Short mmCIF file of C-alpha atoms in Angstrom, two decimals:
data_model
loop_
_atom_site.label_atom_id
_atom_site.label_comp_id
_atom_site.label_asym_id
_atom_site.label_seq_id
_atom_site.Cartn_x
_atom_site.Cartn_y
_atom_site.Cartn_z
CA MET A 1 9.55 -33.25 -39.40
CA GLU A 2 12.14 -35.16 -37.37
CA GLU A 3 13.63 -33.57 -34.28
CA GLY A 4 17.10 -32.23 -34.93
CA LYS A 5 16.64 -32.02 -38.71
CA MET A 6 17.95 -28.85 -40.28
CA GLU A 7 15.51 -26.65 -42.10
CA GLU A 8 16.58 -23.35 -43.64
CA GLY A 9 19.68 -23.24 -41.44
CA MET A 10 17.83 -23.61 -38.10
CA MET A 11 17.73 -26.55 -35.73
CA MET A 12 14.14 -27.57 -35.05
CA HIS A 13 13.13 -28.69 -31.54
CA ASN A 14 9.93 -30.01 -30.03
CA CYS A 15 9.14 -26.91 -27.98
CA THR A 16 6.71 -24.07 -28.05
CA CYS A 17 9.35 -21.56 -29.03
CA MET A 18 9.51 -18.76 -31.49
CA PRO A 19 12.76 -18.95 -33.51
CA MET A 20 14.81 -15.79 -33.36
CA ASP A 21 17.06 -14.47 -36.12
CA MET A 22 20.07 -14.26 -33.79
CA GLY A 23 20.23 -18.01 -33.21
CA GLY A 24 18.26 -18.20 -29.95
CA SER A 25 14.63 -18.91 -29.28
CA MET A 26 11.97 -17.32 -27.14
CA HIS A 27 9.53 -19.46 -25.21
CA MET A 28 5.88 -18.61 -25.74
CA THR A 29 4.48 -20.75 -22.88
CA PHE A 30 5.53 -21.29 -19.28
CA TYR A 31 8.38 -23.74 -18.81
CA ALA A 32 10.67 -24.85 -16.01
CA GLY A 33 14.28 -24.98 -17.03
CA VAL A 34 17.50 -23.17 -17.77
CA ASP A 35 19.19 -21.91 -20.92
CA PHE A 36 17.45 -18.59 -21.45
CA THR A 37 18.33 -14.90 -21.43
CA ILE A 38 16.87 -12.23 -19.14
CA LEU A 39 16.70 -8.70 -20.59
CA PHE A 40 20.30 -8.48 -21.86
CA ASP A 41 22.66 -10.82 -23.69
CA SER A 42 24.99 -10.60 -20.71
CA TRP A 43 22.29 -11.99 -18.34
CA LYS A 44 22.25 -15.58 -19.56
CA VAL A 45 20.90 -18.38 -17.39
CA GLU A 46 22.60 -21.62 -18.35
CA THR A 47 23.06 -23.45 -15.03
CA ALA A 48 20.99 -24.15 -11.94
CA TRP A 49 23.30 -21.85 -9.95
CA GLN A 50 22.68 -18.97 -12.38
CA LEU A 51 18.94 -19.68 -12.21
CA ALA A 52 19.00 -19.54 -8.40
CA LEU A 53 20.90 -16.22 -8.43
CA SER A 54 18.57 -14.82 -11.09
CA CYS A 55 15.53 -15.85 -9.06
CA LEU A 56 17.02 -14.16 -6.00
CA GLY A 57 17.71 -11.00 -8.01
CA VAL A 58 14.19 -10.92 -9.44
CA PHE A 59 12.74 -11.61 -5.97
CA ILE A 60 14.65 -8.64 -4.51
CA MET A 61 13.76 -6.40 -7.47
CA ALA A 62 10.04 -7.19 -7.09
CA ALA A 63 10.15 -6.58 -3.33
CA LEU A 64 11.98 -3.28 -3.85
CA TYR A 65 9.42 -2.24 -6.47
CA GLU A 66 6.61 -2.66 -3.94
CA VAL A 67 8.60 -0.72 -1.31
CA LEU A 68 9.36 2.03 -3.85
CA LYS A 69 5.71 2.24 -4.87
CA THR A 70 4.60 2.54 -1.26
CA TYR A 71 7.11 5.26 -0.44
CA ARG A 72 6.22 7.15 -3.63
CA GLU A 73 2.54 7.13 -2.64
CA ARG A 74 3.38 8.05 0.95
CA TYR A 75 5.61 10.94 -0.14
CA ALA A 76 2.84 12.24 -2.41
CA ARG A 77 0.29 12.11 0.44
CA LEU A 78 2.65 13.87 2.85
CA SER A 79 3.68 16.58 0.39
CA ARG A 80 0.05 17.32 -0.40
CA SER A 81 -1.05 17.35 3.23
CA ARG A 82 1.46 20.06 4.10
CA SER A 83 0.66 22.17 1.05
CA PHE A 84 -3.09 22.73 1.43
CA ALA A 85 -4.22 26.33 1.22
CA PRO A 86 -7.85 26.99 2.16
CA VAL A 87 -9.78 29.09 -0.36
CA SER A 88 -13.23 30.47 0.43
CA LEU A 89 -15.88 30.76 -2.22
CA SER A 90 -18.92 32.77 -1.21
CA GLY A 91 -22.18 32.70 -3.09
CA THR A 92 -25.51 34.26 -2.32
CA GLN A 93 -26.81 31.18 -0.50
CA VAL A 94 -23.88 28.76 -0.17
CA HIS A 95 -20.46 29.18 1.45
CA HIS A 96 -17.80 26.62 0.41
CA THR A 97 -14.21 26.14 1.49
CA MET A 98 -11.95 24.27 -0.90
CA LYS A 99 -8.46 23.04 -0.32
CA VAL A 100 -6.12 23.84 -3.17
CA VAL A 101 -2.95 21.80 -3.41
CA ARG A 102 0.18 23.77 -4.16
CA VAL A 103 3.11 21.39 -4.51
CA SER A 104 6.56 22.95 -4.29
CA ARG A 105 8.95 22.51 -7.19
CA CYS A 106 11.21 20.39 -5.02
CA ASP A 107 8.34 18.07 -4.01
CA ALA A 108 7.23 17.88 -7.65
CA ALA A 109 10.75 16.96 -8.75
CA VAL A 110 11.05 14.24 -6.08
CA GLU A 111 7.61 12.82 -6.92
CA THR A 112 8.38 12.86 -10.64
CA THR A 113 11.70 11.10 -10.10
CA LEU A 114 10.10 8.46 -7.88
CA GLN A 115 7.36 7.94 -10.49
CA ALA A 116 9.91 7.56 -13.30
CA VAL A 117 12.00 5.06 -11.33
CA SER A 118 8.87 3.13 -10.28
CA PHE A 119 7.60 3.05 -13.87
CA THR A 120 10.99 1.84 -15.15
CA VAL A 121 11.23 -0.94 -12.55
CA ALA A 122 7.63 -2.02 -13.26
CA TYR A 123 8.32 -2.34 -16.99
CA LEU A 124 11.60 -4.16 -16.41
CA LEU A 125 9.72 -6.66 -14.22
CA MET A 126 7.10 -7.05 -16.93
CA LEU A 127 9.79 -7.77 -19.51
CA ILE A 128 11.50 -10.22 -17.15
CA VAL A 129 8.31 -12.20 -16.59
CA MET A 130 7.99 -12.48 -20.37
CA THR A 131 10.80 -15.06 -20.27
CA TYR A 132 7.90 -17.36 -19.27
CA ASN A 133 10.16 -19.20 -16.85
CA VAL A 134 8.12 -20.62 -13.97
CA TYR A 135 10.90 -20.11 -11.42
CA ILE A 136 11.37 -16.47 -12.40
CA PHE A 137 7.61 -15.91 -12.34
CA VAL A 138 7.19 -17.44 -8.87
CA SER A 139 10.20 -15.47 -7.58
CA MET A 140 8.60 -12.26 -8.81
CA ILE A 141 5.24 -13.02 -7.19
CA LEU A 142 6.86 -13.96 -3.88
CA GLY A 143 9.09 -10.87 -3.93
CA ASP A 144 6.13 -8.60 -4.61
CA ALA A 145 4.15 -10.29 -1.83
CA LEU A 146 7.02 -9.81 0.63
CA GLY A 147 7.42 -6.15 -0.36
CA TYR A 148 3.70 -5.59 0.08
CA TYR A 149 3.73 -7.33 3.47
CA LEU A 150 6.71 -5.29 4.68
CA THR A 151 5.04 -2.00 3.72
CA LEU A 152 1.47 -2.81 4.70
CA HIS A 153 1.69 -0.74 7.89
CA LEU A 154 2.72 2.32 5.83
CA ARG A 155 -0.36 2.24 3.61
CA PRO A 156 -3.54 4.13 4.43
CA SER A 157 -6.47 2.05 5.60
CA SER A 158 -8.70 0.85 2.78
CA SER A 159 -11.62 2.89 4.12
CA SER A 160 -9.71 6.17 3.74
CA SER A 161 -8.52 5.62 0.19
CA GLY A 162 -9.98 4.06 -2.89
CA GLY A 163 -6.79 2.11 -3.52
CA GLU A 164 -5.90 0.65 -6.87
CA HIS A 165 -8.11 -2.42 -6.59
CA CYS A 166 -11.87 -2.89 -6.55
CA HIS A 167 -13.30 -4.44 -3.40
#
């Protein structure tokens, strides 16, 4: 088929795109360019200036996600460390002391809110990266790396916690 030829009311292009019913297309492979939409119809990227601002926004959002995640984990550790209540269990031969965590309703509400916000931001970032734009993808990786670097001193040492990664 020739490029630009009309077929069933749609313009055909030489790209790895999935045609959409609303007149746009969605890239299915990584590409470097403009003329795409991020999340909402109102967030269109049609110029290099809009791409630069979008990359900056995604960079900041990814960095803030990492900061939010770190503070959520830190808050959870602190709230649990101040809410331990020792409980003694005595048997005929063995004496054990367990620490039972009793989280206050206020701490539980704060942790739940932080988790919900963190979860929402994580999924928004996942949907943003599904634009398959190389510049957006790199901005997200660099923003996450900066956020991780800025909060590294707030994280427990790897020997004291299992972390989320295998080493």
